[in-house]
PDB file of C-alpha atoms in Angstrom:
ATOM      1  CA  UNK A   1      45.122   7.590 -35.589  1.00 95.00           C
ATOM      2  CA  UNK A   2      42.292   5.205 -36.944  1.00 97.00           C
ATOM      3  CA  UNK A   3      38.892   5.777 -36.251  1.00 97.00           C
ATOM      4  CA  UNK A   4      36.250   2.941 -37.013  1.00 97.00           C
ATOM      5  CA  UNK A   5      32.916   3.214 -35.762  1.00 97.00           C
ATOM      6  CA  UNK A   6      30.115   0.432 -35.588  1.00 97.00           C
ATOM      7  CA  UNK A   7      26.605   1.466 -35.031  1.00 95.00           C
ATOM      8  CA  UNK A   8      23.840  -1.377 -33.885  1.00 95.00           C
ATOM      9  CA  UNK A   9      20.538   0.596 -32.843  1.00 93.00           C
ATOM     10  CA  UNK A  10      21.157   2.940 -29.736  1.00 96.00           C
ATOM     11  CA  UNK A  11      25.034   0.901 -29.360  1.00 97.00           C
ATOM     12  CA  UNK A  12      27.648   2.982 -30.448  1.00 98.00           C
ATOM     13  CA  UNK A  13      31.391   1.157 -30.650  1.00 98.00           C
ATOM     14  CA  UNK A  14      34.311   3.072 -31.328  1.00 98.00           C
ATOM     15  CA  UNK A  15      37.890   1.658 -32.011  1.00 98.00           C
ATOM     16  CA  UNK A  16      40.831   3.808 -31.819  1.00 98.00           C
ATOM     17  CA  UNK A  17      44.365   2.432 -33.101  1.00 97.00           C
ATOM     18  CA  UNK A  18      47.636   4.627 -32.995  1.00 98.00           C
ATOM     19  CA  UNK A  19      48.005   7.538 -30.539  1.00 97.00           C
ATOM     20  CA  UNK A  20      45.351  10.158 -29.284  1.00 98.00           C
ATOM     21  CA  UNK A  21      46.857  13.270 -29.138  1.00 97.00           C
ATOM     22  CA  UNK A  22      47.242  17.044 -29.887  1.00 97.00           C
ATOM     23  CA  UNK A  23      47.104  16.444 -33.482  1.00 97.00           C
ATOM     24  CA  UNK A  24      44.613  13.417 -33.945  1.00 97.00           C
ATOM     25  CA  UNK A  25      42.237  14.598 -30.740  1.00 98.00           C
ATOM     26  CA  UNK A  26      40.363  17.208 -33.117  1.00 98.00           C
ATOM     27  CA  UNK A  27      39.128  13.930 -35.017  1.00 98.00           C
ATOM     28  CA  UNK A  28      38.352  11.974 -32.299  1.00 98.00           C
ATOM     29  CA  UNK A  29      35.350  15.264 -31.305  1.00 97.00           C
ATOM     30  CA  UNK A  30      34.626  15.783 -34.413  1.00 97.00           C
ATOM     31  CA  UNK A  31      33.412  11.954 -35.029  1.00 97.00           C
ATOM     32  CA  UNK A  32      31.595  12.364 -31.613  1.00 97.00           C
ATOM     33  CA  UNK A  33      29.822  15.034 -32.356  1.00 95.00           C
ATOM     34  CA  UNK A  34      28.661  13.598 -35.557  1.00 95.00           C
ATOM     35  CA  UNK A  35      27.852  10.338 -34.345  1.00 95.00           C
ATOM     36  CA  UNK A  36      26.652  10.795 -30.487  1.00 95.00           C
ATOM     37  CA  UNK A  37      23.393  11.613 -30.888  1.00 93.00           C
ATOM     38  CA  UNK A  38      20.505   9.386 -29.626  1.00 94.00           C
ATOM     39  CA  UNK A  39      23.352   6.538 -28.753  1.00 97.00           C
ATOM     40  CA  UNK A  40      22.439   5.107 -25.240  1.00 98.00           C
ATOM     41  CA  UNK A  41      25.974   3.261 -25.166  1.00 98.00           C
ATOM     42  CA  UNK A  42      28.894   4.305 -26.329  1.00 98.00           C
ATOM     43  CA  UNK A  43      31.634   2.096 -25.949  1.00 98.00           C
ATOM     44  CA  UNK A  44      35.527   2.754 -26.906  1.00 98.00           C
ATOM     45  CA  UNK A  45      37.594   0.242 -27.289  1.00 98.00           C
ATOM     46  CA  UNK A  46      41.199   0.913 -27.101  1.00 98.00           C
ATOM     47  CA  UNK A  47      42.673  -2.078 -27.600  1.00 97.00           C
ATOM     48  CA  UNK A  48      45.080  -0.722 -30.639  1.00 97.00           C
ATOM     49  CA  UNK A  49      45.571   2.375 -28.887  1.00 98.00           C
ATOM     50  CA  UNK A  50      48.845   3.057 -28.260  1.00 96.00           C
ATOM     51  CA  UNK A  51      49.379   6.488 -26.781  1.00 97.00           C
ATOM     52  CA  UNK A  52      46.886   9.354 -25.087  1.00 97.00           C
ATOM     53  CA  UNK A  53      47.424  12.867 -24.152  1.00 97.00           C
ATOM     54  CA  UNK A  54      45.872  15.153 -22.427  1.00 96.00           C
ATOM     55  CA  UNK A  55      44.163  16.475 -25.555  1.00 97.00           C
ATOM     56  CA  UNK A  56      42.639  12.998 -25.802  1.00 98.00           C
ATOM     57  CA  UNK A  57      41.509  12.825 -21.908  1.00 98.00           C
ATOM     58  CA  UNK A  58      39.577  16.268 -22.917  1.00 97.00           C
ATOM     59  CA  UNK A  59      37.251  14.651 -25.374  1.00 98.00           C
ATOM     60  CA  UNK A  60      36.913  11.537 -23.263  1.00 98.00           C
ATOM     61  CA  UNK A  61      36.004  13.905 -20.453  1.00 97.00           C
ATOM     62  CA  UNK A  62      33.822  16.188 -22.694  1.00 97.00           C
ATOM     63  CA  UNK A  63      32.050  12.464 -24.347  1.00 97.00           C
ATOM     64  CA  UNK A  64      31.271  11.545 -20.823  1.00 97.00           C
ATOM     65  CA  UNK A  65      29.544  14.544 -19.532  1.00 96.00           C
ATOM     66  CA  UNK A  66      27.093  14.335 -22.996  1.00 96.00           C
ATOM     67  CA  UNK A  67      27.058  10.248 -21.957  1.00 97.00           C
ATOM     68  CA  UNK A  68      26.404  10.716 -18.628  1.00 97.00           C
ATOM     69  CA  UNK A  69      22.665  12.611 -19.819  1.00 96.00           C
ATOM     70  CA  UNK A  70      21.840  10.267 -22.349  1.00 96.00           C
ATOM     71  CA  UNK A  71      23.131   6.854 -21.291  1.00 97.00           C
ATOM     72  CA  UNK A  72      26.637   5.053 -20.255  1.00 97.00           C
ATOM     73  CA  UNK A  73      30.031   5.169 -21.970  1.00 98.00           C
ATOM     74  CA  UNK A  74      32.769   2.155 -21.426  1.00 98.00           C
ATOM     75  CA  UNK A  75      36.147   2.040 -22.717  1.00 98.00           C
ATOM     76  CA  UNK A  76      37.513  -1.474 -22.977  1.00 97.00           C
ATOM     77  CA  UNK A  77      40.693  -3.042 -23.567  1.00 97.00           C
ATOM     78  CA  UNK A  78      43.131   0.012 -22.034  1.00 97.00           C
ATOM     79  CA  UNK A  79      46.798  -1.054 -22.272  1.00 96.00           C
ATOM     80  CA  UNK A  80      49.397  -0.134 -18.763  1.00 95.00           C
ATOM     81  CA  UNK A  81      50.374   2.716 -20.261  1.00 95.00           C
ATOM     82  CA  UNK A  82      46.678   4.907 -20.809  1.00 96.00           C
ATOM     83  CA  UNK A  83      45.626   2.795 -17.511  1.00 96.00           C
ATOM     84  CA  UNK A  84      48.310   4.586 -15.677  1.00 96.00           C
ATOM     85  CA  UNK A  85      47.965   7.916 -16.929  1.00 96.00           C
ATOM     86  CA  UNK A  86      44.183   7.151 -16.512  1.00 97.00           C
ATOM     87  CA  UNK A  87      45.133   6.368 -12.986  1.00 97.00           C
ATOM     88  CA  UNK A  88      47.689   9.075 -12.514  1.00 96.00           C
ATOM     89  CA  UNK A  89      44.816  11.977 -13.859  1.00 96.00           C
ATOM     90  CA  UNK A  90      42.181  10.957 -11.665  1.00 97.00           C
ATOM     91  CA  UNK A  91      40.238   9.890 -14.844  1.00 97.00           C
ATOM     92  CA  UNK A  92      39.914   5.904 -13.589  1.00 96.00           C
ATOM     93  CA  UNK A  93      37.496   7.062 -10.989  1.00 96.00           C
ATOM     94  CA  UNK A  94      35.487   9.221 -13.711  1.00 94.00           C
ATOM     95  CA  UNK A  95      35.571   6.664 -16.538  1.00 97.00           C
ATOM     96  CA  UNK A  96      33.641   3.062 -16.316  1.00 96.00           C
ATOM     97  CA  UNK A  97      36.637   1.218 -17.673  1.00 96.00           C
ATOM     98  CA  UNK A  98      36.453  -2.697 -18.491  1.00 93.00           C
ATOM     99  CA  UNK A  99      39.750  -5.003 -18.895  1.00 80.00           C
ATOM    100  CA  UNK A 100      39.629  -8.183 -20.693  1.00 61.00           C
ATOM    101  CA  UNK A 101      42.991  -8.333 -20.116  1.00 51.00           C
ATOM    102  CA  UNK A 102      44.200  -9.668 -16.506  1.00 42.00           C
TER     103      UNK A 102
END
């Protein structure tokens, strides 16, 4: 997994490519934690993100909770496959999640 972040003031955008899981997850926290702090939005963009576990629903769930006290979080561009196992988990009603794609 590839993790590239863009600050711009309190805007935080983060753009995953590859697969979220067991292995890469640990990462994925660890750049949050380093990175979260005093960021009012923190948007993820998943449009090169190709698979996501259940490890990887963990630190979106644990991102939102600190986002959820200090501003909003959006993840954009989720392919079928995370939007159904977003759907399947429960997480779509938890997550604000914006499609550009139809």
């Amino acid at each position: 997994m590839t993790i590239n972040t863009k600050a711009q003031g309190a805007e935080l955008e983060i753009a995953l490519s590859g697969r979220l899981d067991t292995i890469t997850a640990p990462q994925l926290e660890a750049e949050l934690k380093r990175s979260i702090d005093g960021v009012a939005t923190l948007i993820m963009d998943f449009s090169q993100l190709e698979y996501l576990s259940s490890a990887g629903l963990r630190v979106l769930l644990a991102a939102q909770k600190v986002m959820n006290r200090q501003g909003t979080m959006v993840i954009r561009n989720v392919n079928d496959t995370i939007m159904e196992v977003f759907e399947i988990t429960g997480f779509a009603d938890i997550l604000t999640i914006e499609n550009s794609e139809g």
